[in-house]
GROMACS .gro file of C-alpha atoms in nm:
model
  372
    1UNK     CA    1   9.978   8.233   8.707
    2UNK     CA    2  10.330   8.219   8.836
    3UNK     CA    3  10.365   8.029   9.161
    4UNK     CA    4  10.668   8.069   9.382
    5UNK     CA    5  10.795   7.720   9.471
    6UNK     CA    6  11.069   7.639   9.719
    7UNK     CA    7  11.351   7.468   9.535
    8UNK     CA    8  11.579   7.193   9.656
    9UNK     CA    9  11.869   7.428   9.592
   10UNK     CA   10  11.739   7.684   9.841
   11UNK     CA   11  11.688   7.417  10.107
   12UNK     CA   12  12.040   7.286  10.060
   13UNK     CA   13  12.178   7.639  10.065
   14UNK     CA   14  12.014   7.716  10.399
   15UNK     CA   15  12.137   7.388  10.544
   16UNK     CA   16  12.491   7.455  10.430
   17UNK     CA   17  12.481   7.805  10.581
   18UNK     CA   18  12.423   7.665  10.927
   19UNK     CA   19  12.678   7.389  10.891
   20UNK     CA   20  12.943   7.636  10.781
   21UNK     CA   21  13.135   7.817  11.052
   22UNK     CA   22  13.135   8.135  10.843
   23UNK     CA   23  12.796   8.207  10.694
   24UNK     CA   24  12.777   8.451  10.399
   25UNK     CA   25  12.475   8.603  10.576
   26UNK     CA   26  12.453   8.806  10.894
   27UNK     CA   27  12.322   8.581  11.173
   28UNK     CA   28  12.080   8.751  11.414
   29UNK     CA   29  12.088   8.658  11.782
   30UNK     CA   30  11.932   8.855  12.072
   31UNK     CA   31  12.223   8.756  12.297
   32UNK     CA   32  12.492   8.902  12.072
   33UNK     CA   33  12.584   9.250  12.202
   34UNK     CA   34  12.906   9.424  12.283
   35UNK     CA   35  12.932   9.579  12.628
   36UNK     CA   36  12.872   9.934  12.503
   37UNK     CA   37  12.531  10.100  12.481
   38UNK     CA   38  12.411  10.338  12.211
   39UNK     CA   39  12.165  10.625  12.242
   40UNK     CA   40  11.872  10.687  12.007
   41UNK     CA   41  12.023  11.029  11.940
   42UNK     CA   42  12.307  10.850  11.757
   43UNK     CA   43  12.078  10.766  11.465
   44UNK     CA   44  11.781  11.007  11.500
   45UNK     CA   45  11.806  11.348  11.336
   46UNK     CA   46  11.474  11.518  11.419
   47UNK     CA   47  11.140  11.427  11.577
   48UNK     CA   48  10.832  11.597  11.429
   49UNK     CA   49  10.469  11.590  11.541
   50UNK     CA   50  10.154  11.630  11.332
   51UNK     CA   51   9.833  11.654  11.542
   52UNK     CA   52   9.525  11.538  11.351
   53UNK     CA   53   9.237  11.782  11.390
   54UNK     CA   54   8.918  11.677  11.566
   55UNK     CA   55   8.669  11.727  11.281
   56UNK     CA   56   8.624  11.351  11.310
   57UNK     CA   57   8.719  11.183  11.637
   58UNK     CA   58   8.923  10.865  11.595
   59UNK     CA   59   9.089  10.631  11.844
   60UNK     CA   60   9.401  10.563  11.640
   61UNK     CA   61   9.563  10.575  11.298
   62UNK     CA   62   9.632  10.204  11.257
   63UNK     CA   63   9.932  10.044  11.089
   64UNK     CA   64   9.893  10.198  10.743
   65UNK     CA   65  10.076  10.531  10.707
   66UNK     CA   66  10.021  10.658  10.351
   67UNK     CA   67  10.199  10.991  10.308
   68UNK     CA   68  10.211  11.179   9.977
   69UNK     CA   69  10.369  11.514   9.894
   70UNK     CA   70  10.075  11.717  10.026
   71UNK     CA   71   9.831  11.472  10.188
   72UNK     CA   72   9.810  11.167  10.416
   73UNK     CA   73   9.569  10.873  10.433
   74UNK     CA   74   9.489  10.660  10.740
   75UNK     CA   75   9.279  10.349  10.796
   76UNK     CA   76   9.068  10.431  11.102
   77UNK     CA   77   8.756  10.315  11.284
   78UNK     CA   78   8.568  10.587  11.092
   79UNK     CA   79   8.686  10.466  10.753
   80UNK     CA   80   8.972  10.581  10.531
   81UNK     CA   81   9.045  10.945  10.613
   82UNK     CA   82   9.247  11.199  10.416
   83UNK     CA   83   9.442  11.478  10.588
   84UNK     CA   84   9.675  11.754  10.477
   85UNK     CA   85  10.042  11.718  10.567
   86UNK     CA   86   9.969  11.966  10.849
   87UNK     CA   87   9.698  11.741  10.997
   88UNK     CA   88   9.386  11.919  10.867
   89UNK     CA   89   9.101  11.678  10.790
   90UNK     CA   90   9.012  11.694  10.419
   91UNK     CA   91   8.765  11.414  10.342
   92UNK     CA   92   8.662  11.053  10.373
   93UNK     CA   93   8.765  10.810  10.101
   94UNK     CA   94   8.473  10.581  10.023
   95UNK     CA   95   8.260  10.443  10.303
   96UNK     CA   96   8.178  10.126  10.493
   97UNK     CA   97   7.906   9.917  10.330
   98UNK     CA   98   7.824   9.629  10.098
   99UNK     CA   99   7.801   9.806   9.762
  100UNK     CA  100   8.071   9.754   9.494
  101UNK     CA  101   8.229  10.092   9.576
  102UNK     CA  102   8.218  10.033   9.955
  103UNK     CA  103   8.442   9.839  10.194
  104UNK     CA  104   8.400   9.636  10.512
  105UNK     CA  105   8.538   9.728  10.854
  106UNK     CA  106   8.823   9.481  10.798
  107UNK     CA  107   9.038   9.637  10.531
  108UNK     CA  108   9.392   9.713  10.425
  109UNK     CA  109   9.506  10.008  10.215
  110UNK     CA  110   9.793  10.093   9.981
  111UNK     CA  111   9.889  10.398   9.775
  112UNK     CA  112  10.017  10.451   9.420
  113UNK     CA  113  10.171  10.798   9.445
  114UNK     CA  114  10.257  10.838   9.078
  115UNK     CA  115   9.905  10.769   8.951
  116UNK     CA  116   9.729  10.905   9.263
  117UNK     CA  117   9.541  10.585   9.341
  118UNK     CA  118   9.430  10.436   9.672
  119UNK     CA  119   9.384  10.058   9.672
  120UNK     CA  120   9.159   9.910   9.939
  121UNK     CA  121   9.134   9.539  10.017
  122UNK     CA  122   8.797   9.446  10.166
  123UNK     CA  123   8.654   9.114  10.281
  124UNK     CA  124   8.589   8.888  10.110
  125UNK     CA  125   8.843   8.907   9.824
  126UNK     CA  126   8.754   9.255   9.698
  127UNK     CA  127   9.001   9.517   9.570
  128UNK     CA  128   8.859   9.869   9.538
  129UNK     CA  129   9.033  10.157   9.360
  130UNK     CA  130   8.979  10.526   9.438
  131UNK     CA  131   9.165  10.834   9.322
  132UNK     CA  132   9.313  11.077   9.573
  133UNK     CA  133   8.995  11.288   9.557
  134UNK     CA  134   8.788  10.994   9.679
  135UNK     CA  135   8.626  10.914   9.345
  136UNK     CA  136   8.544  10.545   9.301
  137UNK     CA  137   8.723  10.409   8.994
  138UNK     CA  138   8.682  10.032   8.993
  139UNK     CA  139   8.636   9.713   9.192
  140UNK     CA  140   8.796   9.372   9.131
  141UNK     CA  141   8.786   9.024   9.276
  142UNK     CA  142   9.122   8.928   9.432
  143UNK     CA  143   9.265   8.583   9.371
  144UNK     CA  144   9.343   8.462   9.726
  145UNK     CA  145   9.349   8.118   9.891
  146UNK     CA  146   9.113   8.045  10.179
  147UNK     CA  147   9.384   8.120  10.438
  148UNK     CA  148   9.474   8.446  10.262
  149UNK     CA  149   9.164   8.649  10.343
  150UNK     CA  150   9.316   8.843  10.635
  151UNK     CA  151   9.634   9.025  10.528
  152UNK     CA  152   9.790   9.226  10.809
  153UNK     CA  153   9.965   9.468  10.574
  154UNK     CA  154   9.928   9.574  10.211
  155UNK     CA  155  10.156   9.777   9.981
  156UNK     CA  156  10.170   9.899   9.622
  157UNK     CA  157  10.498   9.894   9.431
  158UNK     CA  158  10.565   9.923   9.057
  159UNK     CA  159  10.229   9.797   8.933
  160UNK     CA  160  10.198   9.519   9.193
  161UNK     CA  161   9.993   9.477   9.511
  162UNK     CA  162  10.164   9.301   9.803
  163UNK     CA  163   9.961   9.121  10.072
  164UNK     CA  164  10.161   9.018  10.379
  165UNK     CA  165  10.035   8.787  10.653
  166UNK     CA  166  10.092   8.727  11.022
  167UNK     CA  167  10.345   8.456  11.093
  168UNK     CA  168  10.180   8.120  11.145
  169UNK     CA  169   9.812   8.202  11.166
  170UNK     CA  170   9.625   7.958  11.390
  171UNK     CA  171   9.383   7.695  11.271
  172UNK     CA  172   9.452   7.361  11.112
  173UNK     CA  173   9.803   7.224  11.063
  174UNK     CA  174   9.952   7.368  10.743
  175UNK     CA  175  10.238   7.546  10.575
  176UNK     CA  176  10.188   7.906  10.678
  177UNK     CA  177  10.127   8.175  10.420
  178UNK     CA  178  10.392   8.451  10.409
  179UNK     CA  179  10.286   8.678  10.124
  180UNK     CA  180  10.084   8.703   9.800
  181UNK     CA  181  10.155   8.942   9.513
  182UNK     CA  182   9.887   9.036   9.259
  183UNK     CA  183   9.851   9.285   8.978
  184UNK     CA  184   9.631   9.591   9.025
  185UNK     CA  185   9.326   9.394   8.909
  186UNK     CA  186   9.368   9.126   9.174
  187UNK     CA  187   9.520   8.852   8.958
  188UNK     CA  188   9.778   8.649   9.150
  189UNK     CA  189  10.136   8.669   9.024
  190UNK     CA  190  10.322   8.479   9.295
  191UNK     CA  191  10.302   8.370   9.657
  192UNK     CA  192  10.520   8.218   9.925
  193UNK     CA  193  10.458   7.975  10.209
  194UNK     CA  194  10.666   7.828  10.487
  195UNK     CA  195  10.889   7.534  10.406
  196UNK     CA  196  10.768   7.357  10.717
  197UNK     CA  197  10.429   7.247  10.844
  198UNK     CA  198  10.338   7.428  11.164
  199UNK     CA  199  10.087   7.321  11.426
  200UNK     CA  200   9.766   7.516  11.462
  201UNK     CA  201   9.566   7.654  11.754
  202UNK     CA  202   9.676   7.605  12.118
  203UNK     CA  203  10.044   7.621  12.025
  204UNK     CA  204  10.290   7.904  11.972
  205UNK     CA  205  10.212   7.893  11.600
  206UNK     CA  206   9.887   8.074  11.678
  207UNK     CA  207  10.076   8.371  11.825
  208UNK     CA  208  10.023   8.575  11.507
  209UNK     CA  209  10.348   8.768  11.488
  210UNK     CA  210  10.371   9.078  11.270
  211UNK     CA  211  10.670   9.030  11.042
  212UNK     CA  212  10.705   9.283  10.760
  213UNK     CA  213  10.847   9.631  10.709
  214UNK     CA  214  10.950   9.852  10.418
  215UNK     CA  215  11.312   9.803  10.306
  216UNK     CA  216  11.342  10.074  10.039
  217UNK     CA  217  11.131  10.228   9.762
  218UNK     CA  218  11.103   9.894   9.581
  219UNK     CA  219  11.135   9.616   9.838
  220UNK     CA  220  11.039   9.485  10.182
  221UNK     CA  221  11.194   9.288  10.467
  222UNK     CA  222  10.993   8.989  10.591
  223UNK     CA  223  11.076   8.764  10.885
  224UNK     CA  224  10.929   8.451  11.038
  225UNK     CA  225  11.056   8.319  11.371
  226UNK     CA  226  10.961   7.958  11.298
  227UNK     CA  227  11.194   7.953  10.997
  228UNK     CA  228  11.563   8.031  10.959
  229UNK     CA  229  11.542   8.307  10.702
  230UNK     CA  230  11.477   8.681  10.691
  231UNK     CA  231  11.382   8.774  10.333
  232UNK     CA  232  11.409   9.075  10.107
  233UNK     CA  233  11.103   9.075   9.879
  234UNK     CA  234  11.100   9.269   9.551
  235UNK     CA  235  10.828   9.165   9.307
  236UNK     CA  236  10.907   8.823   9.166
  237UNK     CA  237  11.252   8.828   9.324
  238UNK     CA  238  11.315   8.706   9.678
  239UNK     CA  239  11.657   8.709   9.844
  240UNK     CA  240  11.794   8.570  10.168
  241UNK     CA  241  11.882   8.880  10.370
  242UNK     CA  242  11.973   8.744  10.715
  243UNK     CA  243  11.949   8.425  10.918
  244UNK     CA  244  11.825   8.361  11.272
  245UNK     CA  245  12.082   8.192  11.491
  246UNK     CA  246  12.012   7.855  11.647
  247UNK     CA  247  11.953   7.845  12.020
  248UNK     CA  248  11.704   7.837  12.304
  249UNK     CA  249  11.571   8.182  12.211
  250UNK     CA  250  11.411   8.038  11.895
  251UNK     CA  251  11.036   7.995  11.908
  252UNK     CA  252  10.905   7.644  11.839
  253UNK     CA  253  10.559   7.576  11.703
  254UNK     CA  254  10.526   7.304  11.968
  255UNK     CA  255  10.578   7.553  12.252
  256UNK     CA  256  10.289   7.584  12.494
  257UNK     CA  257  10.183   7.945  12.448
  258UNK     CA  258   9.986   7.949  12.776
  259UNK     CA  259  10.298   7.850  12.974
  260UNK     CA  260  10.582   8.005  12.769
  261UNK     CA  261  10.946   7.909  12.802
  262UNK     CA  262  11.150   8.180  12.978
  263UNK     CA  263  11.430   8.144  12.723
  264UNK     CA  264  11.216   8.231  12.421
  265UNK     CA  265  11.260   8.569  12.250
  266UNK     CA  266  11.027   8.707  11.984
  267UNK     CA  267  11.132   8.971  11.730
  268UNK     CA  268  10.830   9.203  11.717
  269UNK     CA  269  10.990   9.478  11.505
  270UNK     CA  270  11.271   9.484  11.250
  271UNK     CA  271  11.394   9.795  11.067
  272UNK     CA  272  11.642   9.739  10.784
  273UNK     CA  273  11.765  10.097  10.733
  274UNK     CA  274  12.051  10.213  10.512
  275UNK     CA  275  12.310  10.219  10.792
  276UNK     CA  276  12.169   9.992  11.061
  277UNK     CA  277  11.931   9.720  11.172
  278UNK     CA  278  11.695   9.787  11.463
  279UNK     CA  279  11.528   9.486  11.628
  280UNK     CA  280  11.282   9.477  11.914
  281UNK     CA  281  11.286   9.160  12.125
  282UNK     CA  282  11.008   9.043  12.359
  283UNK     CA  283  10.973   8.747  12.589
  284UNK     CA  284  10.662   8.533  12.549
  285UNK     CA  285  10.541   8.600  12.902
  286UNK     CA  286  10.200   8.767  12.924
  287UNK     CA  287  10.286   8.946  13.250
  288UNK     CA  288  10.610   9.138  13.318
  289UNK     CA  289  10.738   9.072  12.968
  290UNK     CA  290  11.096   9.178  12.909
  291UNK     CA  291  11.149   9.399  12.606
  292UNK     CA  292  11.473   9.540  12.468
  293UNK     CA  293  11.614   9.682  12.145
  294UNK     CA  294  11.918   9.573  11.946
  295UNK     CA  295  12.103   9.811  11.713
  296UNK     CA  296  12.337   9.663  11.451
  297UNK     CA  297  12.574   9.911  11.285
  298UNK     CA  298  12.625   9.792  10.926
  299UNK     CA  299  12.953   9.980  10.882
  300UNK     CA  300  13.109   9.879  11.214
  301UNK     CA  301  12.949   9.532  11.202
  302UNK     CA  302  12.875   9.557  11.573
  303UNK     CA  303  12.556   9.507  11.774
  304UNK     CA  304  12.462   9.740  12.060
  305UNK     CA  305  12.178   9.763  12.308
  306UNK     CA  306  11.990  10.092  12.331
  307UNK     CA  307  12.040  10.260  12.667
  308UNK     CA  308  11.702  10.434  12.649
  309UNK     CA  309  11.407  10.353  12.427
  310UNK     CA  310  11.236  10.693  12.462
  311UNK     CA  311  11.214  10.888  12.139
  312UNK     CA  312  11.246  11.216  12.326
  313UNK     CA  313  11.337  11.274  12.694
  314UNK     CA  314  11.059  11.322  12.951
  315UNK     CA  315  10.795  11.162  12.731
  316UNK     CA  316  10.604  10.835  12.718
  317UNK     CA  317  10.700  10.783  12.354
  318UNK     CA  318  10.898  10.463  12.360
  319UNK     CA  319  11.006  10.226  12.085
  320UNK     CA  320  10.944   9.945  12.334
  321UNK     CA  321  10.568   9.978  12.361
  322UNK     CA  322  10.453  10.155  12.042
  323UNK     CA  323  10.401  10.010  11.698
  324UNK     CA  324  10.639  10.184  11.456
  325UNK     CA  325  10.688  10.151  11.083
  326UNK     CA  326  10.981  10.240  10.860
  327UNK     CA  327  10.917  10.457  10.552
  328UNK     CA  328  11.098  10.678  10.306
  329UNK     CA  329  10.942  11.022  10.266
  330UNK     CA  330  11.078  11.303  10.049
  331UNK     CA  331  11.402  11.111  10.005
  332UNK     CA  332  11.466  11.064  10.380
  333UNK     CA  333  11.429  10.767  10.615
  334UNK     CA  334  11.168  10.783  10.892
  335UNK     CA  335  11.022  10.579  11.174
  336UNK     CA  336  10.649  10.654  11.203
  337UNK     CA  337  10.420  10.597  11.499
  338UNK     CA  338  10.089  10.714  11.636
  339UNK     CA  339  10.067  10.863  11.985
  340UNK     CA  340   9.827  11.034  12.223
  341UNK     CA  341   9.881  11.395  12.326
  342UNK     CA  342   9.940  11.298  12.689
  343UNK     CA  343  10.236  11.083  12.582
  344UNK     CA  344  10.429  11.384  12.454
  345UNK     CA  345  10.674  11.590  12.662
  346UNK     CA  346  10.512  11.884  12.842
  347UNK     CA  347  10.716  12.142  12.652
  348UNK     CA  348  10.548  12.034  12.326
  349UNK     CA  349  10.203  12.157  12.433
  350UNK     CA  350  10.246  12.521  12.328
  351UNK     CA  351  10.399  12.433  11.993
  352UNK     CA  352  10.106  12.205  11.903
  353UNK     CA  353   9.834  12.460  11.968
  354UNK     CA  354   9.523  12.433  12.183
  355UNK     CA  355   9.539  12.067  12.278
  356UNK     CA  356   9.386  11.965  12.608
  357UNK     CA  357   9.593  11.655  12.680
  358UNK     CA  358   9.265  11.466  12.725
  359UNK     CA  359   9.208  11.110  12.607
  360UNK     CA  360   8.945  11.239  12.365
  361UNK     CA  361   9.203  11.425  12.159
  362UNK     CA  362   9.285  11.274  11.823
  363UNK     CA  363   9.614  11.090  11.775
  364UNK     CA  364   9.941  11.259  11.691
  365UNK     CA  365  10.147  11.132  11.398
  366UNK     CA  366  10.510  11.116  11.512
  367UNK     CA  367  10.776  11.131  11.239
  368UNK     CA  368  11.121  11.028  11.357
  369UNK     CA  369  11.368  11.132  11.087
  370UNK     CA  370  11.686  10.927  11.076
  371UNK     CA  371  12.034  11.059  11.016
  372UNK     CA  372  12.163  11.048  10.661
   0.00000   0.00000   0.00000
């Protein structure tokens, strides 16, 4: 088993980056903006909507958006569901239960497009493999540490399974787990933890931030607000991508989460697209939290604030209050999110068919295609 160990060289490198006036890495700071604003229309090409039919009623489509050439898979309260690219329900993949071919309600899913395989992680430490037609193929035991049983996101890339974890899970004092990579039979290949020991429950370290997104077809971007580094992760290779600036906005594991500091800012979304970075910043306050978006143009090397977070005018679809993921589909870049029918603009009703705009309607998959 290969184990990823932090080296003295990396520690010294990070230290030298912050002591140097000119860092070789882009330094991210929520306060750094020029006076100009930018509109979402500057980087969005087209917004498309796929309503999921009501053959099975579901509350949401979760955080796993698996989209193939002619089908889609979602992790829902009713199990793993397969739809056509037009939103027609096709079948369930497996079912909830305790048998070797069944999964628990807590699960994560990943897709191998080339070999048409769906990988399902199920508690405790089980990896189940189905084909795209829902046929059970195999089940393996996954090599995970005791604090690695609850991955928040799972991906397949090039023969490897990636398990990513929430930043600084609560519990006892420890070095927080960032990610684990296994082969397709669950054997661990590498893992990574925080350099620093964080405090456990009752402190900000128990916040459970979500800190991973797709970077490109082979790699991911992972961030942790208690550490200085934003990583690019590609199999056994890990690179420093960006650094968080020093300052009062930085979250400390000793912060009292119940009475948060007004200066703290939390990055709750980070998109590392071809031409830009998109970051969503939140305050720690439970009530009247302030949320805003930063847009960094990689060519201009300038940071802007978005003047409007709404994906389309006259809708409730906002990048401020919806979970969104970055993916590459059919060679193009997309932001993906789930939405309810009543969040769409009124003029979309006719184009989506006989939808009642009631809460009982199934979610809509929103595909936000980015400019080339």
